[in-house]
Coordinates of C-alpha atoms and ligand atoms in Angstrom, one line a residue:
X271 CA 94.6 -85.3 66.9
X272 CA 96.7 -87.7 68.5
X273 CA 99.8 -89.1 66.8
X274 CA 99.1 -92.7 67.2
X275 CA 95.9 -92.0 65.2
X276 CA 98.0 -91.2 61.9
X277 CA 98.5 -93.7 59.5
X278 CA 102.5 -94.1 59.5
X279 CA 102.5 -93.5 63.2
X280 CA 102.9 -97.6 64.1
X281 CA 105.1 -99.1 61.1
X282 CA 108.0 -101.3 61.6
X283 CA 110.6 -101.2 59.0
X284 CA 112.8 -104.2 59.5
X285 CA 116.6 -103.8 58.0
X286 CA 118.1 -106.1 55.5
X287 CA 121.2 -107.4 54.4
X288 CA 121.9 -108.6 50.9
X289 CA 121.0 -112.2 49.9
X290 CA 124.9 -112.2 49.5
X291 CA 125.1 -111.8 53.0
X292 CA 122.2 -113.4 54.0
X293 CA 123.2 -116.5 52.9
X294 CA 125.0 -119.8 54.7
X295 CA 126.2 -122.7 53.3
X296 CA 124.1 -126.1 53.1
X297 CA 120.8 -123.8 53.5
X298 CA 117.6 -124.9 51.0
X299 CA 114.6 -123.8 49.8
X300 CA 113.4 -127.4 49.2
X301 CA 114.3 -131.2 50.1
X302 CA 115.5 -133.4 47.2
X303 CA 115.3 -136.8 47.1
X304 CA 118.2 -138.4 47.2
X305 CA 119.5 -140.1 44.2
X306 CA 118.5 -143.1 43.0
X307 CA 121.0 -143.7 40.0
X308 CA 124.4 -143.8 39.9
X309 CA 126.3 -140.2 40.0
X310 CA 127.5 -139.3 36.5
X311 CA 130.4 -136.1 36.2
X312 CA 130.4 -133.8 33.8
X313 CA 134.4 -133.4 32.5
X314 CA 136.1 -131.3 34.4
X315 CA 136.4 -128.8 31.7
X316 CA 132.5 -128.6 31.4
X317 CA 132.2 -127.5 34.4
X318 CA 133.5 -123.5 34.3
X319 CA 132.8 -121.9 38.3
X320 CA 129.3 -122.4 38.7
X321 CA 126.7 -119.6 39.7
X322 CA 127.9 -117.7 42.7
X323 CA 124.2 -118.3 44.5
X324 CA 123.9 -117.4 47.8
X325 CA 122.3 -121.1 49.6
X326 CA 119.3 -119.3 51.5
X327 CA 116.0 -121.3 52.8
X328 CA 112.5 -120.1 51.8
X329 CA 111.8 -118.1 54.5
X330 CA 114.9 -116.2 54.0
X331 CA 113.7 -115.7 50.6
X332 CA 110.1 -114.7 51.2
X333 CA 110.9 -112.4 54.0
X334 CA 113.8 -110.9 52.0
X335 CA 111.4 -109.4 49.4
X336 CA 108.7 -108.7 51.6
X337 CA 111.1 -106.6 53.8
X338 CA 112.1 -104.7 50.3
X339 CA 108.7 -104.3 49.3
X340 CA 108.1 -102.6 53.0
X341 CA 110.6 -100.2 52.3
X342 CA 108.5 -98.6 49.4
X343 CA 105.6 -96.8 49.1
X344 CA 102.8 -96.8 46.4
X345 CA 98.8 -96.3 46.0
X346 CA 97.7 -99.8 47.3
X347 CA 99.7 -98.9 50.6
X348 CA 97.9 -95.1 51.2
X349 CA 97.4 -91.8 49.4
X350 CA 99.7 -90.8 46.8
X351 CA 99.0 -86.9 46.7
X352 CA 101.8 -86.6 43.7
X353 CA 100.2 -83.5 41.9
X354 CA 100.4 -83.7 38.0
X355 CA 101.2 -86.7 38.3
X356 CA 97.2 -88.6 39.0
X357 CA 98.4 -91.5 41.4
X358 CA 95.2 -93.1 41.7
X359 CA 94.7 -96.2 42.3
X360 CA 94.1 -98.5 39.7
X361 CA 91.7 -101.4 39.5
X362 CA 93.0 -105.0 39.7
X363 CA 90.3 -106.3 37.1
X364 CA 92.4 -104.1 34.5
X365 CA 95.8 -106.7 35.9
X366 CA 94.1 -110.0 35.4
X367 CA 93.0 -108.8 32.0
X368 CA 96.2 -107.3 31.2
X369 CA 97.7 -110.8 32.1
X370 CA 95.3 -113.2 30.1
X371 CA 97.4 -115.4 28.8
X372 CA 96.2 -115.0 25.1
X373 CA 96.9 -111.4 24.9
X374 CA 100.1 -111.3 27.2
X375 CA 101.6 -114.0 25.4
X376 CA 100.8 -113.2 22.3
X377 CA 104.0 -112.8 19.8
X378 CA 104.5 -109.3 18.7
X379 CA 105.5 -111.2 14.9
X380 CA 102.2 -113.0 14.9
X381 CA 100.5 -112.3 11.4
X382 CA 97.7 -110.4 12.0
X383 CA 95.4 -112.9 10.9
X384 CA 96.3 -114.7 14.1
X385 CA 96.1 -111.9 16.8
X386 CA 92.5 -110.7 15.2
X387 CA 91.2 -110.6 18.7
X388 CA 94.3 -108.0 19.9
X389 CA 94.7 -105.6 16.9
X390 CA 90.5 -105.2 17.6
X391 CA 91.4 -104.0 20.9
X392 CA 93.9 -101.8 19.6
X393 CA 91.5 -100.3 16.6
X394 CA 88.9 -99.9 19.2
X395 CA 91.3 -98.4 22.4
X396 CA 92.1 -96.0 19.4
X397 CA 88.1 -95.5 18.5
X398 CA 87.3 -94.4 22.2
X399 CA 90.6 -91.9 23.2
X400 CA 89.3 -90.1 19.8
X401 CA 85.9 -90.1 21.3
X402 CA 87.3 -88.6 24.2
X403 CA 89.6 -86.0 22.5
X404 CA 86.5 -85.6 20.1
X405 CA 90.1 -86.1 18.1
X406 CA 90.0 -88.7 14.9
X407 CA 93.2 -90.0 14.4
X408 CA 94.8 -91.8 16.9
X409 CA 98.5 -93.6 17.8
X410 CA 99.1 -96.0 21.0
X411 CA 102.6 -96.5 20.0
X412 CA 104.1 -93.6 22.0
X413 CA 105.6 -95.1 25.5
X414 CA 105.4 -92.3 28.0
X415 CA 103.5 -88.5 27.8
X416 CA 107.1 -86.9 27.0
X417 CA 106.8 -89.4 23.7
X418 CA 103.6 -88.1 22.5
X419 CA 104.9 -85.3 23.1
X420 CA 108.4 -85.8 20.3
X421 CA 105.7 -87.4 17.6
X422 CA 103.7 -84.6 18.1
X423 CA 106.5 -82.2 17.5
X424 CA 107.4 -84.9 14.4
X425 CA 104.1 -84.3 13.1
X426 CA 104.2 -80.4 13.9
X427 CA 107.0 -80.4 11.6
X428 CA 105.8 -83.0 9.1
X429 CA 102.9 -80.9 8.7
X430 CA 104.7 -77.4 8.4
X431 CA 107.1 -78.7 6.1
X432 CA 104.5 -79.9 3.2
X433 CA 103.0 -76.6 3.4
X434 CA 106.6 -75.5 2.9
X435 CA 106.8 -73.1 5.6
X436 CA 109.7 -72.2 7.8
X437 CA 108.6 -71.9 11.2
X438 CA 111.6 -72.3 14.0
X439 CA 109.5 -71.3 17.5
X440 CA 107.0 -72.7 19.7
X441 CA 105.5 -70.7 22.6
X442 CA 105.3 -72.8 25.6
X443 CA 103.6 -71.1 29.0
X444 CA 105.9 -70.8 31.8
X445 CA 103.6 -73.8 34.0
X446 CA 104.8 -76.0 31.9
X447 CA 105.8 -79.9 32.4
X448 CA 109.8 -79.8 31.8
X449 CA 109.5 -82.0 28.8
X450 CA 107.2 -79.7 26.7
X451 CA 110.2 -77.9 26.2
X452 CA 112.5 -80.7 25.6
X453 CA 110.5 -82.5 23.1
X454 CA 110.1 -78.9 20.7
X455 CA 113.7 -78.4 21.2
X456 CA 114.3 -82.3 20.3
X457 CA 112.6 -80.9 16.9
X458 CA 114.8 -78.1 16.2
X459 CA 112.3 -75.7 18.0
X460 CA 113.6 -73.4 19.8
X461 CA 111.0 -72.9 22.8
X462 CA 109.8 -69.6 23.8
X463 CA 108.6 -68.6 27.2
X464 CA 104.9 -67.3 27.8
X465 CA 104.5 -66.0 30.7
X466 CA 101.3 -66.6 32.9
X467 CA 98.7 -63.9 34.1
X468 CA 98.5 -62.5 37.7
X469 CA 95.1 -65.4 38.1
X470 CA 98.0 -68.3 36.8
X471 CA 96.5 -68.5 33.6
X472 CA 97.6 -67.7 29.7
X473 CA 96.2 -64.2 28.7
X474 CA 95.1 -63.7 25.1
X475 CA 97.2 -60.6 24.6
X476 CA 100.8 -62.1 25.5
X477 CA 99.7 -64.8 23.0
X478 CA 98.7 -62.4 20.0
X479 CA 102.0 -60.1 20.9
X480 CA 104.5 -62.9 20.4
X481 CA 102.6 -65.5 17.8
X482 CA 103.9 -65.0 14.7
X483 CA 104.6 -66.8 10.9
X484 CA 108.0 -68.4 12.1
X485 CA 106.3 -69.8 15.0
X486 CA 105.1 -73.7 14.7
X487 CA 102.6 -73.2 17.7
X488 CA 101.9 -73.4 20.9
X489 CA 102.1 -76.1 23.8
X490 CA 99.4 -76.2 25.9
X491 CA 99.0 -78.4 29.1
X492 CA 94.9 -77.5 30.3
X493 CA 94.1 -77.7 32.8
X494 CA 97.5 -76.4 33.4
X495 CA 99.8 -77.6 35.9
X496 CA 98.6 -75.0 38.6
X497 CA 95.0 -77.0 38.4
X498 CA 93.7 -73.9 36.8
X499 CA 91.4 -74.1 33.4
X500 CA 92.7 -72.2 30.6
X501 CA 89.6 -70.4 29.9
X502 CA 91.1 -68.0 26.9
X503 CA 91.7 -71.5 24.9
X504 CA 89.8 -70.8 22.6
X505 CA 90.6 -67.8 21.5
X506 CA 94.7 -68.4 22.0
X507 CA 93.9 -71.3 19.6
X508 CA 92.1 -68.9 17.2
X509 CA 95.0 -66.4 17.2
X510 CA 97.5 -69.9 16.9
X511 CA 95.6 -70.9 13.6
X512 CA 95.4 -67.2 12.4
X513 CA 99.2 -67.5 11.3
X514 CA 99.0 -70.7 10.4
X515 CA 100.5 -72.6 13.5
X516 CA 99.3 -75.8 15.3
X517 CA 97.8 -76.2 19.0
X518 CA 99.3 -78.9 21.0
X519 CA 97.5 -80.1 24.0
X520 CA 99.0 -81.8 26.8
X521 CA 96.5 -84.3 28.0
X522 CA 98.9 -85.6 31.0
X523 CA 95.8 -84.1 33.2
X524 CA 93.0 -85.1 31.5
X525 CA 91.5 -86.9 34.7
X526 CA 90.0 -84.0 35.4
X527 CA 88.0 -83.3 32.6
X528 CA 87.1 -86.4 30.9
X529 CA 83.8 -86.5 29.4
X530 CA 83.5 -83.3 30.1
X531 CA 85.1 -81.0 27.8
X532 CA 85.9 -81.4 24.1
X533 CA 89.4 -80.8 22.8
X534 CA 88.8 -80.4 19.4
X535 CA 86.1 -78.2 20.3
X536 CA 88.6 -75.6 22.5
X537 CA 90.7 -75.8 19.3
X538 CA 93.5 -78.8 20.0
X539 CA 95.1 -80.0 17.1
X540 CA 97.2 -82.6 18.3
X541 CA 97.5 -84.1 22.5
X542 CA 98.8 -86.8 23.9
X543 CA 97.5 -88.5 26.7
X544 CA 99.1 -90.6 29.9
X545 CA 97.6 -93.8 29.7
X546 CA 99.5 -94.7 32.7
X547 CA 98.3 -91.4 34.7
X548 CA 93.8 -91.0 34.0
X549 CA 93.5 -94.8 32.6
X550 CA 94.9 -97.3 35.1
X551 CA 98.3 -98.4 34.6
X552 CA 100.3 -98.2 37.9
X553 CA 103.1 -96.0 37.8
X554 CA 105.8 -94.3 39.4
X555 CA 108.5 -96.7 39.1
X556 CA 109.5 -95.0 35.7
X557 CA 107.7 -97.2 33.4
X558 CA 106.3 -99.2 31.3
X559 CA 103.5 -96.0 30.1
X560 CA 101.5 -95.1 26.8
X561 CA 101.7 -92.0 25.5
X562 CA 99.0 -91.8 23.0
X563 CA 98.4 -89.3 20.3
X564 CA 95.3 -88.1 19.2
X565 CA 95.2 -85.5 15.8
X566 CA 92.8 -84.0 13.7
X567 CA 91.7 -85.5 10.3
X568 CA 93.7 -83.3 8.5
X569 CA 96.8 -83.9 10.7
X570 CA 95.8 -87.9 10.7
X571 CA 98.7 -88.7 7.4
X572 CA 101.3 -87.8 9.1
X573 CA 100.6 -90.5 12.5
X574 CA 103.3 -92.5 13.6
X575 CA 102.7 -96.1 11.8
X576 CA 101.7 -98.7 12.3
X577 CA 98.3 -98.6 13.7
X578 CA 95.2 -100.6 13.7
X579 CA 92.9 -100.4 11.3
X580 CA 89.3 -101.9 10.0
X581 CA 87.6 -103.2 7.2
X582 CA 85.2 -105.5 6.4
X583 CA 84.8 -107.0 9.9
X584 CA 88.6 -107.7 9.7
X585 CA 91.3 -106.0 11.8
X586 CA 94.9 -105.1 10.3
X587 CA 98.0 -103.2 11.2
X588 CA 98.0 -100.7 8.4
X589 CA 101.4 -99.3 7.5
X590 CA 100.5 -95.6 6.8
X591 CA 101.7 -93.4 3.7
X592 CA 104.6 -92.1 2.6
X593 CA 103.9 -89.0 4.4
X594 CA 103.9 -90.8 8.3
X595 CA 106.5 -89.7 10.7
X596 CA 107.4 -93.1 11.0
X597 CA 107.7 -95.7 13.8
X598 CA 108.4 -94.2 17.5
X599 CA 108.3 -97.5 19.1
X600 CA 108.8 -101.5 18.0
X601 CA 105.7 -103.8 17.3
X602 CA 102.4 -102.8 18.7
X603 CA 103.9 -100.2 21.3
X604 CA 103.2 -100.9 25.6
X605 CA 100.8 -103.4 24.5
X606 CA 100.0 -104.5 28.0
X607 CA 99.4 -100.3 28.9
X608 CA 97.1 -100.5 26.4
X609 CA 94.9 -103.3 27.5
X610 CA 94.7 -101.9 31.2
X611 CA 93.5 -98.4 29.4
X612 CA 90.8 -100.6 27.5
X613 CA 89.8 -103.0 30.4
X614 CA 89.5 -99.4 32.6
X615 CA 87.4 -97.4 29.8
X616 CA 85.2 -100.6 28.7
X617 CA 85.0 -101.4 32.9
X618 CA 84.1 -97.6 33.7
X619 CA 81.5 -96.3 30.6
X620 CA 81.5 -92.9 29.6
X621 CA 79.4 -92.2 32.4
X622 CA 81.8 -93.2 34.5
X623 CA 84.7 -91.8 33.2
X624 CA 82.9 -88.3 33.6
X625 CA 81.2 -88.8 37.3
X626 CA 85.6 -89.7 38.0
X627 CA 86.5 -86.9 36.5
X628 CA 84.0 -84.7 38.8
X629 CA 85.0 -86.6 41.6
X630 CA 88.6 -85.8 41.3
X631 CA 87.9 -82.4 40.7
X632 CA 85.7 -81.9 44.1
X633 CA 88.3 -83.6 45.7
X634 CA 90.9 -81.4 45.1
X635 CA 88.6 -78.5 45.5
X636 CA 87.6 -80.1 49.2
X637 CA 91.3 -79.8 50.1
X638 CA 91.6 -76.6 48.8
X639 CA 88.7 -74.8 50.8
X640 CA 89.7 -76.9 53.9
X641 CA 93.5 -76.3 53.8
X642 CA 93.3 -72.1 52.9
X643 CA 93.6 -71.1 56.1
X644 CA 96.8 -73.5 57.2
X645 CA 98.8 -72.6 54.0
X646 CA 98.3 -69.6 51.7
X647 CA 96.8 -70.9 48.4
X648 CA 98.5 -69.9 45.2
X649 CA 95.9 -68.8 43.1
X650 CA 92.5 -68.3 45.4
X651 CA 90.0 -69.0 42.2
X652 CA 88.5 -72.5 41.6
X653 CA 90.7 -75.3 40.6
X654 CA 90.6 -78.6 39.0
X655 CA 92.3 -81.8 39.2
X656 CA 94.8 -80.2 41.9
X657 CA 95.1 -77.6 44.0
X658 CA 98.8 -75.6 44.9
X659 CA 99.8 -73.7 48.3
X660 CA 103.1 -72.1 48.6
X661 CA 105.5 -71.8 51.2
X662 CA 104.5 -68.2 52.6
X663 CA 103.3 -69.1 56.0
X664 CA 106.1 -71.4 56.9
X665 CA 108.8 -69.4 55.9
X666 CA 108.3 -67.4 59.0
X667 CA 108.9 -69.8 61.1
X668 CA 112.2 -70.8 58.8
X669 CA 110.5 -74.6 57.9
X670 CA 110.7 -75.0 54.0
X671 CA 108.3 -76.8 51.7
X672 CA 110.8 -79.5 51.6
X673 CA 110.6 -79.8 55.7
X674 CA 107.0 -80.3 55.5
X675 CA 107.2 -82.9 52.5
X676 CA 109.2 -84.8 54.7
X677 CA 107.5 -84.8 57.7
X678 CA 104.4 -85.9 55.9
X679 CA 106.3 -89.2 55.4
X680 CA 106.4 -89.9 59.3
X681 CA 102.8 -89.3 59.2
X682 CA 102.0 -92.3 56.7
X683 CA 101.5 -90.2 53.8
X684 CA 103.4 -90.1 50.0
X685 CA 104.2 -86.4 49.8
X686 CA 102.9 -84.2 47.3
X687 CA 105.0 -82.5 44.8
X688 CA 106.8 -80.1 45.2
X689 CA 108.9 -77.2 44.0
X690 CA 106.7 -77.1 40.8
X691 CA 105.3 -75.5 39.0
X692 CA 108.3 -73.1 39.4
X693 CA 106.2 -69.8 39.0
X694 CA 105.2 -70.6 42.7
X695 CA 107.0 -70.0 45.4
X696 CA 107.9 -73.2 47.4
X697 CA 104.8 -74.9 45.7
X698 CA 102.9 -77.6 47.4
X699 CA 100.8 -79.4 44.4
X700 CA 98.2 -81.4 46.0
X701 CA 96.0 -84.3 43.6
X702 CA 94.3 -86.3 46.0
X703 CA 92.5 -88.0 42.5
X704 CA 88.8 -90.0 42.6
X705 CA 90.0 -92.9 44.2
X706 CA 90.3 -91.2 47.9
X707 CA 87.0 -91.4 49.8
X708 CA 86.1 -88.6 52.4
X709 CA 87.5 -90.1 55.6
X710 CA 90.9 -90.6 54.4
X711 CA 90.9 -87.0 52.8
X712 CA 90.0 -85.7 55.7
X713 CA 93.0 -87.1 57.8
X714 CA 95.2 -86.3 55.4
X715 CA 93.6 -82.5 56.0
X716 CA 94.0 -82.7 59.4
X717 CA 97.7 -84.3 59.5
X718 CA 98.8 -81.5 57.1
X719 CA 96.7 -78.8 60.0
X720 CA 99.2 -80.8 63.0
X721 CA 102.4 -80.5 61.3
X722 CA 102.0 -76.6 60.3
X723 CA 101.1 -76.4 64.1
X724 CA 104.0 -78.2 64.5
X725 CA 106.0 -76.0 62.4
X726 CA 105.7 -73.6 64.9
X727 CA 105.5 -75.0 68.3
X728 CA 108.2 -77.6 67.6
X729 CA 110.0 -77.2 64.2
X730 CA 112.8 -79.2 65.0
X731 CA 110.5 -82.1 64.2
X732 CA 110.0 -81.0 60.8
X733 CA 114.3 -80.0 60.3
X734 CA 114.8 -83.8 61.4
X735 CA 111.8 -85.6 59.7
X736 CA 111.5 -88.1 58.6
X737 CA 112.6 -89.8 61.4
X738 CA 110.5 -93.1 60.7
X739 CA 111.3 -93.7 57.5
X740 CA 114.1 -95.9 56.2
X741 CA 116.2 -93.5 55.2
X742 CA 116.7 -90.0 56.3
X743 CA 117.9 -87.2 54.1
X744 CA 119.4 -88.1 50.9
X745 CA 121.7 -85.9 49.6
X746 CA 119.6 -85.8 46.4
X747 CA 122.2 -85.0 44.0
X748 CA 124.5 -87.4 45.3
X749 CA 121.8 -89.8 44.9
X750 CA 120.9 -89.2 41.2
X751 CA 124.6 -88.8 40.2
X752 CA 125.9 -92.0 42.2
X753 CA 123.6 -94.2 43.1
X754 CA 124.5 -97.0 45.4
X755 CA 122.3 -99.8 44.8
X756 CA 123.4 -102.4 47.3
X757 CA 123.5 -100.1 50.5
Ligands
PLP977 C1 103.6 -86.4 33.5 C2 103.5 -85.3 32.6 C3 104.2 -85.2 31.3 C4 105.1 -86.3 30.9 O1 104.6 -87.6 30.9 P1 105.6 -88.9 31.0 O2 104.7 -90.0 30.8 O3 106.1 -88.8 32.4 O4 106.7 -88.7 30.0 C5 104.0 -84.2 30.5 N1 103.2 -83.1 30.9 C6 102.6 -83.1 32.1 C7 101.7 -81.9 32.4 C8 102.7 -84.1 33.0 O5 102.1 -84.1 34.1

């Protein structure tokens, strides 16, 4: 294919100084007319230093932020392949409703009698996730999947402890997501490693030898974080319940199977889901999110509080029992999150919801069968949401998964992640998501087919990439540790 063809192959990124610098005295955004009444002076001692503004005109303005906004990349500029992470792109409908003025402005203190209209989107937001968990009892005040995950754990040990049983473990497969081992341990749990089978998925038999009556439960992410299904669910849950412990599902990849499995039904106690990942709130730049948790009946007392509730035709915030966790977040939680979640399910249907879930499945599966022969596939069985390579083929020609990543940015395209899950070597974790149609799924194919041809005919392109981009290499560390924000 020829390089001019691919889609970062003609971008101009512009440089730009600070406004600070920018700036030169006298210039204005706007011409004031001048004074028609006689100059008045505050006293001297009113006065303090004044703002240290920088005097810029409105061009120097607009094109200041539209040069910043260049420098960044998200789903309404190109594919976002981000496995685990379902950067699709998100309807603008779900904005403007998300920015009516009567719900964004609405005062969190508001009595409820005045914000009937809101806490009925709430109750019935709440309705449908159950619907789709097939799970009853429902909180949208967790902010972010990793906060599900803690009030799950809080209700894990709510519910252990008014059955009076000591349990100190929680068996979490080695797939996954960091934080499903950081929110048990937040807990007091103390998280044990389960190690996946040779096919990348949880086998029954490491499950029965470690679960035990001082274990809480287990953590389970399905499809997992390789794209795989956890087809033993089931019966892991069965051998879970059998000694009295809890099933947690993390629903951060429930895009691929809305509609079309049950929770509840594979035996899922308790599960967050990433309102901000499958139900249309744009993400990435760390937030704001909804972490929703849906548990069974049973498990229902022990929900964070407060949540929406009906009767007689009336909508309330409803305060919960004594036996509630308590509150994880102030007021009504992400309330905006929220209405982009119900704007996208009420927009979508529940036949829609399934048909996208198919859709990101086959696309992911597309890539997968087209890409097998450029890089080795990690598991070769048939995945879901997202489908994961490793770095086999191009260590021989000493180009790491990292040299790749990078050189996809040159070519116009987010890269996928990478490095994870950590039980593959060098892991490339492609979600192309729904939202990609054929065409531009198949140049991203074909780009990732050039630069592994690269990768041997010129691999110096890939040890220098990106070379179009606004910065080069970070030092990554560096970067987290001291970030400069004004270079
Ligand atoms: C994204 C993700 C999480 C965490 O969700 P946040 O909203 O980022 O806190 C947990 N588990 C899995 C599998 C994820 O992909």
């Amino acid at each position: 294919m020829s390089t001019t063809n691919i889609p970062g192959a003609n971008g101009i990124i512009q440089n730009e100084p600070l406004l600070w610098e920018k700036g030169k005295k006298g210039r204005r955004g706007m011409c004031v007319p001048a004074s028609d009444v006689p100059e008045a002076h505050f006293p001297a001692d009113f006065q303090g230093q004044g703002v240290d503004f920088p005097d810029l005109s409105e061009v120097d303005v607009v094109r200041h932020y539209t040069r910043l906004s260049q420098w960044n990349y998200g789903v309404d500029t190109g594919m976002y392949p981000l496995g685990s992470c379902t950067m699709k792109y998100n309807p603008k409908i779900n904005e403007k409703v998300a920015s009516t003025p009567q719900l964004a402005a609405a005062h969190p203190m508001l009595s409820d009698a005045l914000v009937q209209g809101n806490l009925q989107i709430m109750y019935e937001l709440q309705e449908y996730l159950a619907a789709i968990t097939g799970l009853p009892g429902v909180t949208v005040q967790p902010a972010a999947g990793a906060h599900g995950e803690l009030a799950g754990m809080l209700i894990f040990a709510a519910y252990h402890k008014a059955k009076n049983s000591k349990r100190n473990k929680i068996l979490i497969p080695d797939t996954a997501h960091g934080t499903n081992p950081a929110s048990a341990a937040l807990c007091g749990y103390k998280p044990v490693p389960i190690k996946s089978g040779p096919n990348g998925i949880l086998d029954i038999k490491s499950i029965a030898a470690v679960m035990d009556e001082e274990t809480a439960g287990i953590m389970v992410t399905n499809p997992n974080t390789l794209g795989l299904f956890e087809t033993n669910i089931r019966e892991i849950a069965e051998i879970v319940h059998a000694k009295g412990g809890l099933v947690y599902g993390d629903g951060a990849n429930l895009n691929a199977v809305m509609g079309i499995i049950n929770p509840r039904k594979c035996g899922v106690d308790v599960m967050h889901l990433n309102l901000h990942k499958t139900f249309s709130t744009p993400h990435g730049g760390g937030g704001p999110g909804a972490g929703p948790v849906c548990v069974t009946e049973e498990l229902s007392k022990y929900l964070p509080s407060p949540r929406a509730v009906k009767e007689d035709n009336t909508y309330r915030l409803d305060y919960g029992g004594p036996e509630s966790v308590g509150r994880v977040h102030a007021f009504h939680g992400n309330f905006s999150v929220l209405l982009r979640a119900y704007s996208y399910i009420r927009t979508m249907g529940a036949e829609n919801l399934k048909k996208a879930s198919q859709l990101a499945v086959l696309n992911a599966a597309y890539i997968k069968e087209k890409l097998k022969g450029t890089l080795p596939l990690a598991y070769n069985r048939p995945c879901m949401h997202e489908c994961v390579f490793s770095d086999a083929l191009l260590q021989e020609d000493k180009i790491s998964t990292l040299d790749l990543a990078k050189r996809l940015i040159d070519c116009g395209y987010h890269p996928p992640t990478i490095y994870f899950p950590l039980v593959v070597h060098g892991a490339i974790m492609i979600e192309p998501t729904e939202t990609e149609c054929k065409e531009d799924i198949d140049q991203f194919i074909e780009v990732v087919k050039m630069i592994v041809r690269e990768a041997k005919e010129n691999p110096e392109l890939l040890r220098q990439a990106p070379m179009r981009a606004k910065t080069r290499r970070l030092d990554e560390t560096l970067a987290a540790r001291h970030p400069c924000l004004c270079g």
